[in-house]
Short mmCIF file of C-alpha atoms in Angstrom, two decimals:
data_model
loop_
_atom_site.label_atom_id
_atom_site.label_comp_id
_atom_site.label_asym_id
_atom_site.label_seq_id
_atom_site.Cartn_x
_atom_site.Cartn_y
_atom_site.Cartn_z
CA UNK A 109 112.71 96.97 105.85
CA UNK A 110 111.46 94.61 108.59
CA UNK A 111 108.07 96.35 108.58
CA UNK A 112 107.74 95.82 104.84
CA UNK A 113 108.53 92.11 105.13
CA UNK A 114 106.05 91.76 108.00
CA UNK A 115 103.32 93.53 105.97
CA UNK A 116 103.88 91.20 103.06
CA UNK A 117 103.49 88.05 105.14
CA UNK A 118 100.36 89.48 106.81
CA UNK A 119 98.85 89.78 103.31
CA UNK A 120 99.55 86.08 102.80
CA UNK A 121 97.90 84.96 106.00
CA UNK A 122 94.84 87.22 105.80
CA UNK A 123 93.93 86.79 102.12
CA UNK A 124 90.50 85.16 101.99
CA UNK A 125 88.53 83.52 99.22
CA UNK A 126 85.02 82.15 98.77
CA UNK A 127 84.41 79.16 96.52
CA UNK A 128 81.91 79.53 93.68
CA UNK A 129 80.94 77.39 90.71
CA UNK A 130 82.69 78.49 87.55
CA UNK A 131 83.28 75.98 84.79
CA UNK A 132 86.11 75.43 82.32
CA UNK A 133 85.83 72.84 79.56
CA UNK A 134 89.18 71.94 78.02
CA UNK A 135 89.83 70.87 74.44
CA UNK A 136 90.35 67.27 75.63
CA UNK A 137 86.84 67.50 77.20
CA UNK A 138 88.14 67.56 80.77
CA UNK A 139 85.97 69.75 83.00
CA UNK A 140 87.22 71.94 85.86
CA UNK A 141 84.68 73.32 88.35
CA UNK A 142 85.68 75.91 90.92
CA UNK A 143 86.44 79.60 91.20
CA UNK A 144 88.18 81.44 88.38
CA UNK A 145 90.72 83.75 89.99
CA UNK A 146 92.07 85.50 86.91
CA UNK A 147 92.91 85.06 83.24
CA UNK A 148 95.82 87.22 82.19
CA UNK A 149 98.82 86.93 79.88
CA UNK A 150 97.47 83.78 78.30
CA UNK A 151 97.10 81.83 81.56
CA UNK A 152 93.88 81.10 83.47
CA UNK A 153 93.97 80.33 87.21
CA UNK A 154 91.15 78.41 88.87
CA UNK A 155 90.73 77.26 92.48
CA UNK A 156 88.93 73.96 93.08
CA UNK A 157 87.74 72.01 96.15
CA UNK A 158 89.71 68.91 95.16
CA UNK A 159 93.15 70.48 94.71
CA UNK A 160 95.58 71.79 97.31
CA UNK A 161 96.89 74.44 94.92
CA UNK A 162 95.16 76.47 92.21
CA UNK A 163 95.22 75.06 88.69
CA UNK A 164 97.04 77.18 86.12
CA UNK A 165 96.65 76.32 82.47
CA UNK A 166 97.17 78.02 79.16
CA UNK A 167 94.09 79.80 77.88
CA UNK A 168 94.51 78.34 74.36
CA UNK A 169 93.55 74.90 75.75
CA UNK A 170 90.13 76.13 77.00
CA UNK A 171 87.14 75.22 74.77
CA UNK A 172 84.22 76.57 76.82
CA UNK A 173 83.78 78.76 79.88
CA UNK A 174 80.83 79.65 82.08
CA UNK A 175 80.35 81.75 85.21
CA UNK A 176 77.43 83.51 86.90
CA UNK A 177 79.67 86.19 88.43
CA UNK A 178 80.43 89.61 87.01
CA UNK A 179 83.91 89.97 85.53
CA UNK A 180 86.13 92.66 84.12
CA UNK A 181 86.64 91.51 80.52
CA UNK A 182 89.13 93.00 78.07
CA UNK A 183 89.06 92.10 74.37
CA UNK A 184 91.80 92.33 71.73
CA UNK A 185 89.96 95.18 69.97
CA UNK A 186 90.26 97.31 73.11
CA UNK A 187 86.67 96.84 74.33
CA UNK A 188 86.50 96.84 78.15
CA UNK A 189 83.29 95.77 79.88
CA UNK A 190 81.79 94.30 83.01
CA UNK A 191 79.97 91.16 82.05
CA UNK A 192 78.68 87.67 82.83
CA UNK A 193 80.25 84.83 80.79
CA UNK A 194 77.87 82.05 79.67
CA UNK A 195 78.79 78.74 78.11
CA UNK A 196 77.36 77.96 74.66
CA UNK A 197 77.41 74.86 72.44
CA UNK A 198 79.78 76.35 69.86
CA UNK A 199 83.39 75.43 70.74
CA UNK A 200 85.94 78.14 71.40
CA UNK A 201 83.19 80.75 71.88
CA UNK A 202 81.18 82.16 74.74
CA UNK A 203 78.30 84.57 75.34
CA UNK A 204 79.02 87.75 77.29
CA UNK A 205 76.17 89.76 78.86
CA UNK A 206 77.13 93.36 79.50
CA UNK A 207 75.67 94.08 82.96
CA UNK A 208 75.56 97.84 82.27
CA UNK A 209 73.60 97.69 78.97
CA UNK A 210 72.14 94.14 79.28
CA UNK A 211 73.27 93.45 75.69
CA UNK A 212 74.53 90.01 74.74
CA UNK A 213 77.32 89.15 72.30
CA UNK A 214 79.07 86.01 71.08
CA UNK A 215 82.85 86.27 71.47
CA UNK A 216 85.71 84.04 70.35
CA UNK A 217 87.80 82.91 73.32
CA UNK A 218 90.95 83.93 71.44
CA UNK A 219 89.65 87.54 71.47
CA UNK A 220 89.61 87.64 75.29
CA UNK A 221 92.87 88.86 76.80
CA UNK A 222 91.83 89.51 80.42
CA UNK A 223 89.25 88.21 82.86
CA UNK A 224 88.97 89.01 86.55
CA UNK A 225 85.95 88.77 88.89
CA UNK A 226 84.76 92.08 90.33
CA UNK A 227 82.50 90.70 93.02
CA UNK A 228 85.46 89.69 95.15
CA UNK A 229 86.71 90.86 98.52
CA UNK A 230 89.51 93.38 98.89
CA UNK A 231 92.05 90.62 99.34
CA UNK A 232 90.99 88.79 96.19
CA UNK A 233 91.59 91.92 94.12
CA UNK A 234 95.06 92.32 95.55
CA UNK A 235 98.21 91.05 93.87
CA UNK A 236 101.61 91.13 95.51
CA UNK A 237 105.17 89.93 95.06
CA UNK A 238 108.31 90.08 97.14
CA UNK A 239 111.87 89.18 96.14
CA UNK A 240 115.29 89.52 97.76
CA UNK A 241 118.91 89.09 96.82
CA UNK A 242 121.96 88.82 99.09
CA UNK A 243 125.62 88.95 98.10
CA UNK A 244 128.52 88.32 100.52
CA UNK A 245 132.17 88.06 99.56
CA UNK A 246 135.31 87.69 101.67
CA UNK A 247 137.23 90.04 99.37
CA UNK A 248 136.91 93.60 100.72
CA UNK A 249 134.19 92.32 103.08
CA UNK A 250 131.44 93.07 100.53
CA UNK A 251 127.87 92.89 101.88
CA UNK A 252 124.97 93.70 99.55
CA UNK A 253 121.20 93.42 100.07
CA UNK A 254 118.45 94.06 97.56
CA UNK A 255 114.73 93.84 98.29
CA UNK A 256 111.73 94.53 96.02
CA UNK A 257 108.05 94.73 96.95
CA UNK A 258 105.18 95.12 94.47
CA UNK A 259 101.48 95.53 95.22
CA UNK A 260 98.57 95.79 92.78
CA UNK A 261 94.83 96.32 93.08
CA UNK A 262 92.27 95.90 90.26
CA UNK A 263 88.83 97.53 90.17
CA UNK A 264 86.20 97.70 87.43
CA UNK A 265 87.63 100.57 85.45
CA UNK A 266 91.04 101.16 86.96
CA UNK A 267 93.99 99.55 88.60
CA UNK A 268 96.63 100.82 90.99
CA UNK A 269 100.15 99.67 91.79
CA UNK A 270 102.75 100.37 94.46
CA UNK A 271 106.42 99.52 94.16
CA UNK A 272 109.40 99.76 96.54
CA UNK A 273 112.99 98.81 95.70
CA UNK A 274 115.88 98.98 98.13
CA UNK A 275 119.59 98.37 97.45
CA UNK A 276 122.27 98.74 100.07
CA UNK A 277 125.92 97.82 99.78
CA UNK A 278 128.96 98.18 102.00
CA UNK A 279 132.60 97.15 101.57
CA UNK A 280 135.99 97.99 103.00
CA UNK A 281 137.78 101.12 101.77
CA UNK A 282 134.66 102.39 99.99
CA UNK A 283 131.72 104.62 100.86
CA UNK A 284 128.39 102.82 101.47
CA UNK A 285 126.04 102.69 98.50
CA UNK A 286 122.25 103.12 98.92
CA UNK A 287 119.54 103.40 96.31
CA UNK A 288 115.79 103.51 97.04
CA UNK A 289 113.12 103.63 94.34
CA UNK A 290 109.38 103.84 94.97
CA UNK A 291 106.29 104.41 92.86
CA UNK A 292 102.54 104.88 93.33
CA UNK A 293 100.55 104.70 90.12
CA UNK A 294 96.92 104.83 89.02
CA UNK A 295 95.69 103.85 85.56
CA UNK A 296 92.13 104.63 84.46
CA UNK A 297 91.04 102.34 81.61
CA UNK A 298 89.13 103.81 78.67
CA UNK A 299 87.38 102.19 75.69
CA UNK A 300 89.42 100.88 72.76
CA UNK A 301 92.58 100.30 74.84
CA UNK A 302 93.17 103.97 75.73
CA UNK A 303 94.15 104.83 79.28
CA UNK A 304 95.01 107.72 81.60
CA UNK A 305 98.16 107.15 83.68
CA UNK A 306 98.87 109.08 86.89
CA UNK A 307 101.93 108.39 89.06
CA UNK A 308 104.33 109.68 91.70
CA UNK A 309 107.84 108.21 91.75
CA UNK A 310 110.76 108.84 94.08
CA UNK A 311 114.48 108.16 93.85
CA UNK A 312 117.22 108.41 96.44
CA UNK A 313 120.66 107.49 95.06
CA UNK A 314 124.07 108.05 96.64
CA UNK A 315 125.86 107.23 93.36
CA UNK A 316 124.37 110.32 91.66
CA UNK A 317 124.28 112.43 94.86
CA UNK A 318 120.47 112.52 94.70
CA UNK A 319 119.09 113.03 98.21
CA UNK A 320 115.50 112.82 96.97
CA UNK A 321 113.88 113.20 93.54
CA UNK A 322 110.07 113.27 93.32
CA UNK A 323 108.42 113.04 89.92
CA UNK A 324 104.68 113.58 89.44
CA UNK A 325 103.29 112.48 86.06
CA UNK A 326 99.95 112.75 84.25
CA UNK A 327 99.31 111.75 80.66
CA UNK A 328 97.33 109.85 78.05
CA UNK A 329 98.18 106.49 76.49
CA UNK A 330 97.11 103.57 74.32
CA UNK A 331 97.87 99.89 74.08
CA UNK A 332 99.12 99.30 70.53
CA UNK A 333 99.21 95.53 71.12
CA UNK A 334 97.10 93.63 73.65
CA UNK A 335 96.79 89.86 73.31
CA UNK A 336 97.33 86.62 75.20
CA UNK A 337 100.98 86.64 74.08
CA UNK A 338 102.10 90.22 74.67
CA UNK A 339 101.12 93.81 75.23
CA UNK A 340 102.73 97.06 74.19
CA UNK A 341 101.56 100.41 75.55
CA UNK A 342 102.77 103.95 74.91
CA UNK A 343 101.97 107.14 76.81
CA UNK A 344 102.94 110.81 76.89
CA UNK A 345 102.18 113.81 79.04
CA UNK A 346 103.64 116.23 81.57
CA UNK A 347 105.79 115.61 84.62
CA UNK A 348 106.99 117.82 87.45
CA UNK A 349 110.46 117.12 88.82
CA UNK A 350 111.30 118.22 92.37
CA UNK A 351 114.80 117.16 93.40
CA UNK A 352 117.33 117.78 96.15
CA UNK A 353 121.00 116.86 95.96
CA UNK A 354 123.27 116.00 98.87
CA UNK A 355 125.05 118.98 100.39
CA UNK A 356 122.74 121.37 98.50
CA UNK A 357 120.06 123.24 100.39
CA UNK A 358 117.99 124.65 97.54
CA UNK A 359 115.66 122.28 95.67
CA UNK A 360 115.73 122.11 91.89
CA UNK A 361 112.30 122.23 90.26
CA UNK A 362 111.48 121.71 86.58
CA UNK A 363 108.57 120.98 84.27
CA UNK A 364 109.12 118.20 81.77
CA UNK A 365 107.45 116.31 78.95
CA UNK A 366 107.53 112.55 79.15
CA UNK A 367 107.35 109.90 76.44
CA UNK A 368 107.10 106.35 77.69
CA UNK A 369 106.71 102.79 76.40
CA UNK A 370 105.97 99.52 78.21
CA UNK A 371 106.38 96.15 76.47
CA UNK A 372 105.53 92.80 78.11
CA UNK A 373 106.09 89.38 76.50
CA UNK A 374 104.72 86.38 78.42
CA UNK A 375 103.83 83.55 76.02
CA UNK A 376 107.26 81.92 76.30
CA UNK A 377 106.68 79.08 78.77
CA UNK A 378 107.57 79.90 82.33
CA UNK A 379 109.50 82.98 81.28
CA UNK A 380 108.18 86.55 81.04
CA UNK A 381 109.99 89.68 79.94
CA UNK A 382 108.97 93.28 80.64
CA UNK A 383 110.81 96.38 79.55
CA UNK A 384 109.98 100.05 80.25
CA UNK A 385 111.61 103.18 78.87
CA UNK A 386 110.74 106.82 79.54
CA UNK A 387 112.38 109.96 78.17
CA UNK A 388 111.99 113.30 79.98
CA UNK A 389 112.92 116.34 77.83
CA UNK A 390 112.77 119.39 80.10
CA UNK A 391 110.55 122.36 79.25
CA UNK A 392 112.00 124.79 81.81
CA UNK A 393 115.67 123.71 81.78
CA UNK A 394 117.46 124.33 78.51
CA UNK A 395 118.57 121.19 76.67
CA UNK A 396 118.24 118.92 79.72
CA UNK A 397 117.10 115.36 78.98
CA UNK A 398 116.68 112.49 81.43
CA UNK A 399 116.04 108.80 80.64
CA UNK A 400 114.78 105.91 82.79
CA UNK A 401 115.03 102.33 81.53
CA UNK A 402 114.22 99.00 83.16
CA UNK A 403 114.28 95.35 82.06
CA UNK A 404 112.84 92.47 84.12
CA UNK A 405 113.15 88.81 83.15
CA UNK A 406 111.26 86.38 85.42
CA UNK A 407 111.23 82.59 85.51
CA UNK A 408 108.27 81.02 87.38
CA UNK A 409 108.92 78.18 89.80
CA UNK A 410 106.42 75.86 91.55
CA UNK A 411 104.30 77.16 94.47
CA UNK A 412 104.32 80.73 93.12
CA UNK A 413 108.07 81.20 93.66
CA UNK A 414 110.19 82.82 90.96
CA UNK A 415 113.71 83.89 90.00
CA UNK A 416 114.13 87.38 88.52
CA UNK A 417 116.93 89.13 86.65
CA UNK A 418 116.58 92.93 86.60
CA UNK A 419 118.45 95.77 84.96
CA UNK A 420 117.78 99.45 85.75
CA UNK A 421 119.48 102.39 84.02
CA UNK A 422 119.17 106.13 84.71
CA UNK A 423 120.69 108.88 82.56
CA UNK A 424 120.78 112.67 83.05
CA UNK A 425 122.78 114.84 80.62
CA UNK A 426 122.87 117.70 83.17
CA UNK A 427 123.41 116.18 86.63
CA UNK A 428 124.71 117.94 89.69
CA UNK A 429 128.22 119.31 89.00
CA UNK A 430 130.77 116.61 89.84
CA UNK A 431 128.22 113.77 89.75
CA UNK A 432 128.10 111.03 87.09
CA UNK A 433 125.59 111.35 84.26
CA UNK A 434 124.33 107.79 84.59
CA UNK A 435 123.85 104.90 86.99
CA UNK A 436 122.80 101.28 86.52
CA UNK A 437 121.86 98.35 88.72
CA UNK A 438 121.87 94.66 87.79
CA UNK A 439 120.11 92.29 90.22
CA UNK A 440 119.44 88.58 90.59
CA UNK A 441 116.73 87.90 93.14
CA UNK A 442 114.53 85.09 94.43
CA UNK A 443 110.91 85.78 95.34
CA UNK A 444 107.29 84.76 95.84
CA UNK A 445 104.07 86.20 94.47
CA UNK A 446 100.59 86.34 95.94
CA UNK A 447 97.92 85.74 93.28
#
């Protein structure tokens, strides 16, 4: 755990940036000149020479935009391109030059749902967040620690994420509880909001007597909604489940289908809500069905701090004999994100 915390703070100290001249013209005719870091979920972030912290403002208040750098640009109709954004006289519109085909097109700003420069350093393409929760009570000498780390990296046609969650709890007259979740995922973006998701997830959970469960997934998906207010993606494919239970030597292996959905709502002030649900009907084990569900509600604070409420639920209709069919975790944590 100490190594993870140290790594996170190293990312903070070593992240570098180079100032360039991008321009935002707001609807009140104010002009911001600096370096556009990202536009996502209806919020654009720009770094300037005359401000200690980056400016963050709602995309709907931007009237014109111009930049000579190449950006990843995603439109509401699912078009994904690498382009240069040029300012034009018409309000609420811009000209995008596709650097691969050299074609130019006029686009409404409301049709742009994502912008991120691609000519950045490794550190500028990296996103990270870290949050912790501690609970201490005199009754039964309860001590509980939760820690979550998330990393993300965005390239021209793909993005990758890494996640680690750790929960540990001890109290008098009760066995210690430990749960560790981790995930490595890769998403390759395709035209018209289709995508190919690949991932490896692990779970170690004393409550369900799971020593280690490793799930490898590959599938095909599509964003059914993708705007500056929300996105909703669905995916399906195959997964391979390799699991070991405590006090059991032989590993259990099974091939499964998976059906998943991911919904994110973020145009609600400083709040954002993300929910994920995945169902795993087994192909090789008769009538076995597993379900994973998560719900994260985050409230943004100044200086990139945040408060997060999380709920995680796991269900297995055929667990190890003597083990419960389900387990859930509810967490309240305080954290910081690196943009």
